[in-house]
Amino acid sequence: MIDYDGRKFRKPGAEAVAVYRQEDDVVWAEFAGGEVRRGALTGTQRENGVLHLGYTLVLATGEVICGHTVNTPEVAEDGHLRLREVWERYGPHAATGVSYLDEVS
């Protein structure tokens, strides 16, 4: 099991930094910055450090976005974690995709 507690992640080029917390297999984070006024995610860590998370964002426009994501950890060349996100957004702007989050110091 990976210890995510206290680790920080962000999408490359994005301003928002998520600070992860963990208690046993439960993982959560809050974030803000750039287009995101406030964001939160909560879920569980499963086998091999894979995260299954639900998320909610309030954008600068006031739009609320929610969805779920499965994040698979990879070790970057510099030794930091990189999370490969396979996500699905719900609601009027429903979409699916893959993105990455890099661990930052």
One Martini backbone bead per residue (centre of mass of N, CA, C, O) as a GRO file, in nm:
protein
  105
    1MET     BB    1   0.097   0.036   0.022
    2ILE     BB    2   0.047   0.365  -0.026
    3ASP     BB    3   0.153   0.676   0.107
    4TYR     BB    4  -0.045   0.975   0.064
    5ASP     BB    5   0.018   1.136   0.304
    6GLY     BB    6   0.105   1.473   0.210
    7ARG     BB    7   0.076   1.465  -0.078
    8LYS     BB    8   0.139   1.632  -0.396
    9PHE     BB    9  -0.077   1.732  -0.674
   10ARG     BB   10  -0.058   1.798  -1.041
   11LYS     BB   11  -0.116   1.926  -1.330
   12PRO     BB   12   0.038   2.001  -1.595
   13GLY     BB   13   0.030   2.360  -1.582
   14ALA     BB   14  -0.117   2.386  -1.323
   15GLU     BB   15  -0.223   2.548  -1.020
   16ALA     BB   16  -0.354   2.323  -0.884
   17VAL     BB   17  -0.316   2.178  -0.553
   18ALA     BB   18  -0.315   1.860  -0.408
   19VAL     BB   19  -0.381   1.747  -0.077
   20TYR     BB   20  -0.319   1.449   0.065
   21ARG     BB   21  -0.508   1.206   0.250
   22GLN     BB   22  -0.479   0.936   0.510
   23GLU     BB   23  -0.686   0.647   0.628
   24ASP     BB   24  -0.586   0.382   0.553
   25ASP     BB   25  -0.792   0.342   0.262
   26VAL     BB   26  -0.856   0.641   0.295
   27VAL     BB   27  -0.889   0.908   0.050
   28TRP     BB   28  -0.807   1.268   0.038
   29ALA     BB   29  -0.883   1.604  -0.109
   30GLU     BB   30  -0.774   1.943  -0.164
   31PHE     BB   31  -0.841   2.227  -0.396
   32ALA     BB   32  -0.681   2.520  -0.560
   33GLY     BB   33  -0.677   2.709  -0.861
   34GLY     BB   34  -0.732   2.902  -1.100
   35GLU     BB   35  -1.028   2.768  -1.221
   36VAL     BB   36  -1.034   2.664  -0.917
   37ARG     BB   37  -1.198   2.736  -0.627
   38ARG     BB   38  -1.300   2.430  -0.560
   39GLY     BB   39  -1.184   2.103  -0.440
   40ALA     BB   40  -1.280   1.746  -0.419
   41LEU     BB   41  -1.176   1.420  -0.280
   42THR     BB   42  -1.298   1.070  -0.251
   43GLY     BB   43  -1.170   0.743  -0.127
   44THR     BB   44  -0.987   0.451  -0.234
   45GLN     BB   45  -0.742   0.212  -0.171
   46ARG     BB   46  -0.596  -0.032  -0.357
   47GLU     BB   47  -0.436  -0.229  -0.526
   48ASN     BB   48  -0.123  -0.094  -0.592
   49GLY     BB   49  -0.240   0.215  -0.525
   50VAL     BB   50  -0.517   0.236  -0.630
   51LEU     BB   51  -0.756   0.489  -0.709
   52HIS     BB   52  -1.096   0.550  -0.591
   53LEU     BB   53  -1.278   0.843  -0.704
   54GLY     BB   54  -1.450   1.126  -0.603
   55TYR     BB   55  -1.564   1.447  -0.753
   56THR     BB   56  -1.553   1.814  -0.686
   57LEU     BB   57  -1.619   2.127  -0.862
   58VAL     BB   58  -1.550   2.483  -0.851
   59LEU     BB   59  -1.560   2.723  -1.068
   60ALA     BB   60  -1.512   3.050  -1.163
   61THR     BB   61  -1.806   3.041  -1.309
   62GLY     BB   62  -1.982   2.834  -1.098
   63GLU     BB   63  -1.941   2.567  -1.190
   64VAL     BB   64  -2.043   2.228  -1.140
   65ILE     BB   65  -1.835   1.936  -1.096
   66CYS     BB   66  -1.871   1.577  -1.150
   67GLY     BB   67  -1.711   1.252  -1.054
   68HIS     BB   68  -1.482   0.995  -1.164
   69THR     BB   69  -1.176   0.806  -1.064
   70VAL     BB   70  -0.883   0.622  -1.182
   71ASN     BB   71  -0.570   0.584  -1.011
   72THR     BB   72  -0.245   0.512  -1.141
   73PRO     BB   73   0.060   0.441  -1.036
   74GLU     BB   74   0.376   0.598  -1.117
   75VAL     BB   75   0.724   0.605  -1.175
   76ALA     BB   76   0.931   0.840  -1.218
   77GLU     BB   77   1.250   0.920  -1.304
   78ASP     BB   78   1.274   1.104  -1.022
   79GLY     BB   79   1.071   0.920  -0.812
   80HIS     BB   80   0.808   1.023  -0.853
   81LEU     BB   81   0.479   1.043  -0.870
   82ARG     BB   82   0.233   0.920  -1.108
   83LEU     BB   83  -0.102   0.982  -1.214
   84ARG     BB   84  -0.334   0.785  -1.384
   85GLU     BB   85  -0.630   0.917  -1.523
   86VAL     BB   86  -0.956   0.776  -1.526
   87TRP     BB   87  -1.235   0.965  -1.639
   88GLU     BB   88  -1.572   1.083  -1.526
   89ARG     BB   89  -1.821   1.303  -1.626
   90TYR     BB   90  -2.105   1.461  -1.523
   91GLY     BB   91  -2.376   1.579  -1.689
   92PRO     BB   92  -2.395   1.836  -1.924
   93HIS     BB   93  -2.055   1.774  -1.945
   94ALA     BB   94  -2.004   1.501  -2.040
   95ALA     BB   95  -1.707   1.290  -1.988
   96THR     BB   96  -1.397   1.144  -2.104
   97GLY     BB   97  -1.062   1.038  -1.978
   98VAL     BB   98  -0.704   1.118  -1.981
   99SER     BB   99  -0.471   1.186  -1.716
  100TYR     BB  100  -0.222   1.374  -1.521
  101LEU     BB  101  -0.037   1.346  -1.209
  102ASP     BB  102   0.205   1.526  -1.029
  103GLU     BB  103   0.442   1.522  -0.807
  104VAL     BB  104   0.506   1.763  -0.551
  105SER     BB  105   0.696   1.962  -0.313
   0.00000   0.00000   0.00000
